[in-house]
Tab-separated table of C-alpha atoms in Angstrom:
chain	number	residue	atom	x	y	z
A	1	UNK	CA	0.000	0.000	0.000
A	2	UNK	CA	1.269	3.448	-0.930
A	3	UNK	CA	1.834	5.937	1.849
A	4	UNK	CA	1.322	9.534	0.837
A	5	UNK	CA	3.057	12.324	2.692
A	6	UNK	CA	0.690	14.908	1.222
A	7	UNK	CA	-2.952	14.638	0.368
A	8	UNK	CA	-4.678	16.264	-2.561
A	9	UNK	CA	-6.208	18.698	-0.064
A	10	UNK	CA	-2.681	19.593	1.094
A	11	UNK	CA	-1.563	20.261	-2.489
A	12	UNK	CA	-4.617	22.421	-3.170
A	13	UNK	CA	-4.089	24.400	0.050
A	14	UNK	CA	-0.439	24.987	-0.876
A	15	UNK	CA	-1.443	26.139	-4.355
A	16	UNK	CA	-4.150	28.442	-3.002
A	17	UNK	CA	-1.595	30.098	-0.725
A	18	UNK	CA	0.407	31.136	-3.802
A	19	UNK	CA	-2.241	32.047	-6.376
A	20	UNK	CA	-5.023	34.597	-6.743
A	21	UNK	CA	-8.523	33.303	-6.100
A	22	UNK	CA	-11.587	35.210	-7.251
A	23	UNK	CA	-15.238	34.744	-6.365
A	24	UNK	CA	-17.736	34.132	-9.146
A	25	UNK	CA	-19.126	37.661	-8.711
A	26	UNK	CA	-15.617	39.109	-9.046
A	27	UNK	CA	-15.129	37.088	-12.231
A	28	UNK	CA	-18.499	38.292	-13.564
A	29	UNK	CA	-17.452	41.898	-12.882
A	30	UNK	CA	-14.127	41.368	-14.668
A	31	UNK	CA	-15.670	39.841	-17.769
A	32	UNK	CA	-18.123	42.736	-17.955
A	33	UNK	CA	-15.258	45.263	-17.767
A	34	UNK	CA	-13.111	47.015	-20.360
A	35	UNK	CA	-10.274	44.467	-20.478
A	36	UNK	CA	-11.884	41.141	-19.636
A	37	UNK	CA	-9.737	38.131	-18.854
A	38	UNK	CA	-9.943	34.954	-20.881
A	39	UNK	CA	-11.931	32.372	-18.939
A	40	UNK	CA	-10.323	28.953	-19.210
A	41	UNK	CA	-12.604	26.016	-18.449
A	42	UNK	CA	-10.443	23.001	-17.631
A	43	UNK	CA	-13.296	20.589	-16.962
A	44	UNK	CA	-13.688	17.358	-18.891
A	45	UNK	CA	-15.879	17.585	-21.991
A	46	UNK	CA	-18.442	15.300	-20.303
A	47	UNK	CA	-18.779	17.839	-17.475
A	48	UNK	CA	-19.475	20.599	-19.991
A	49	UNK	CA	-22.185	18.508	-21.646
A	50	UNK	CA	-23.820	17.640	-18.332
A	51	UNK	CA	-23.561	20.992	-16.539
A	52	UNK	CA	-23.319	23.640	-19.237
A	53	UNK	CA	-20.743	26.330	-19.870
A	54	UNK	CA	-19.956	29.906	-19.065
A	55	UNK	CA	-20.552	31.853	-22.252
A	56	UNK	CA	-17.288	32.848	-23.895
A	57	UNK	CA	-15.100	30.529	-21.819
A	58	UNK	CA	-12.381	28.659	-23.694
A	59	UNK	CA	-12.325	24.926	-23.100
A	60	UNK	CA	-8.793	23.719	-22.388
A	61	UNK	CA	-8.934	20.228	-20.900
A	62	UNK	CA	-6.753	19.795	-17.842
A	63	UNK	CA	-4.653	17.136	-19.544
A	64	UNK	CA	-3.634	19.520	-22.339
A	65	UNK	CA	-3.480	22.828	-20.485
A	66	UNK	CA	0.287	23.157	-20.057
A	67	UNK	CA	0.886	22.020	-23.631
A	68	UNK	CA	-1.605	24.530	-25.029
A	69	UNK	CA	-0.291	27.384	-22.863
A	70	UNK	CA	3.433	26.897	-23.560
A	71	UNK	CA	4.426	28.926	-26.653
A	72	UNK	CA	7.307	26.495	-27.286
A	73	UNK	CA	5.028	23.453	-27.361
A	74	UNK	CA	3.959	22.004	-30.703
A	75	UNK	CA	0.425	21.960	-29.234
A	76	UNK	CA	0.370	25.675	-28.331
A	77	UNK	CA	-2.960	27.460	-28.816
A	78	UNK	CA	-2.955	31.120	-29.807
A	79	UNK	CA	-5.576	32.051	-27.206
A	80	UNK	CA	-2.820	31.814	-24.585
A	81	UNK	CA	-0.683	34.368	-26.469
A	82	UNK	CA	-3.382	36.887	-27.307
A	83	UNK	CA	-4.251	38.120	-23.837
A	84	UNK	CA	-2.429	38.822	-20.603
A	85	UNK	CA	-5.176	37.963	-18.129
A	86	UNK	CA	-6.686	34.538	-17.499
A	87	UNK	CA	-9.107	33.026	-14.994
A	88	UNK	CA	-9.119	29.253	-14.771
A	89	UNK	CA	-11.985	27.234	-13.371
A	90	UNK	CA	-13.062	23.637	-12.982
A	91	UNK	CA	-16.102	22.133	-11.256
A	92	UNK	CA	-15.214	22.870	-7.621
A	93	UNK	CA	-11.929	24.800	-7.700
A	94	UNK	CA	-9.428	22.107	-6.805
A	95	UNK	CA	-8.145	21.272	-10.277
A	96	UNK	CA	-8.093	24.930	-11.269
A	97	UNK	CA	-6.073	25.831	-8.167
A	98	UNK	CA	-3.469	23.213	-9.062
A	99	UNK	CA	-3.534	24.190	-12.748
A	100	UNK	CA	-3.157	27.893	-11.977
A	101	UNK	CA	-0.189	27.143	-9.716
A	102	UNK	CA	1.404	25.007	-12.425
A	103	UNK	CA	1.051	27.710	-15.090
A	104	UNK	CA	2.391	30.254	-12.612
A	105	UNK	CA	5.375	27.964	-11.948
A	106	UNK	CA	5.940	27.840	-15.714
A	107	UNK	CA	6.286	31.643	-15.689
A	108	UNK	CA	2.852	32.671	-16.886
A	109	UNK	CA	1.491	35.857	-15.324
A	110	UNK	CA	-1.928	37.472	-15.093
A	111	UNK	CA	-3.459	34.317	-13.658
A	112	UNK	CA	-6.257	33.700	-11.206
A	113	UNK	CA	-8.659	30.896	-10.519
A	114	UNK	CA	-12.313	30.975	-9.621
A	115	UNK	CA	-12.751	29.621	-6.117
A	116	UNK	CA	-15.588	27.139	-5.920
A	117	UNK	CA	-15.444	26.688	-9.688
A	118	UNK	CA	-18.394	26.239	-11.991
A	119	UNK	CA	-20.483	24.924	-9.108
A	120	UNK	CA	-20.102	28.213	-7.213
A	121	UNK	CA	-20.870	30.132	-10.425
A	122	UNK	CA	-24.110	28.189	-10.886
A	123	UNK	CA	-25.040	28.488	-7.201
A	124	UNK	CA	-24.585	32.277	-7.472
A	125	UNK	CA	-27.257	32.270	-10.182
A	126	UNK	CA	-24.861	33.541	-12.851
A	127	UNK	CA	-25.616	32.738	-16.501
A	128	UNK	CA	-25.006	29.256	-17.854
A	129	UNK	CA	-25.136	28.257	-21.507
A	130	UNK	CA	-26.639	24.781	-21.952
A	131	UNK	CA	-26.229	24.802	-25.746
A	132	UNK	CA	-24.311	21.832	-27.107
A	133	UNK	CA	-21.324	22.890	-29.170
């Protein structure tokens, strides 16, 4: 049996101590502003189909995020080079906390994550797009 010296909760807490976390209402205010950040939805495609999306969010699956963000990667996506402000989110905020910390460790700036994730967004009554894409 494996013995872990850190739990996932420990890793998330460490990440959250080093990254910027925003509430869903703060994110809503930012996207309504003059220079909105790019929202990066790192949830699995099945989660998007089941729960809906935040209109305008870019889907970047967690497994490809670092590859898409890195300008030196053959998998780089231009969306990561065309803005200087990004807010990552997942379903509950754990994956996005870890992902934000990883991108920050890679040298990316202008990053935040949405605490509570898509679930907190939905619970706040903010708009959700249920259209299939």
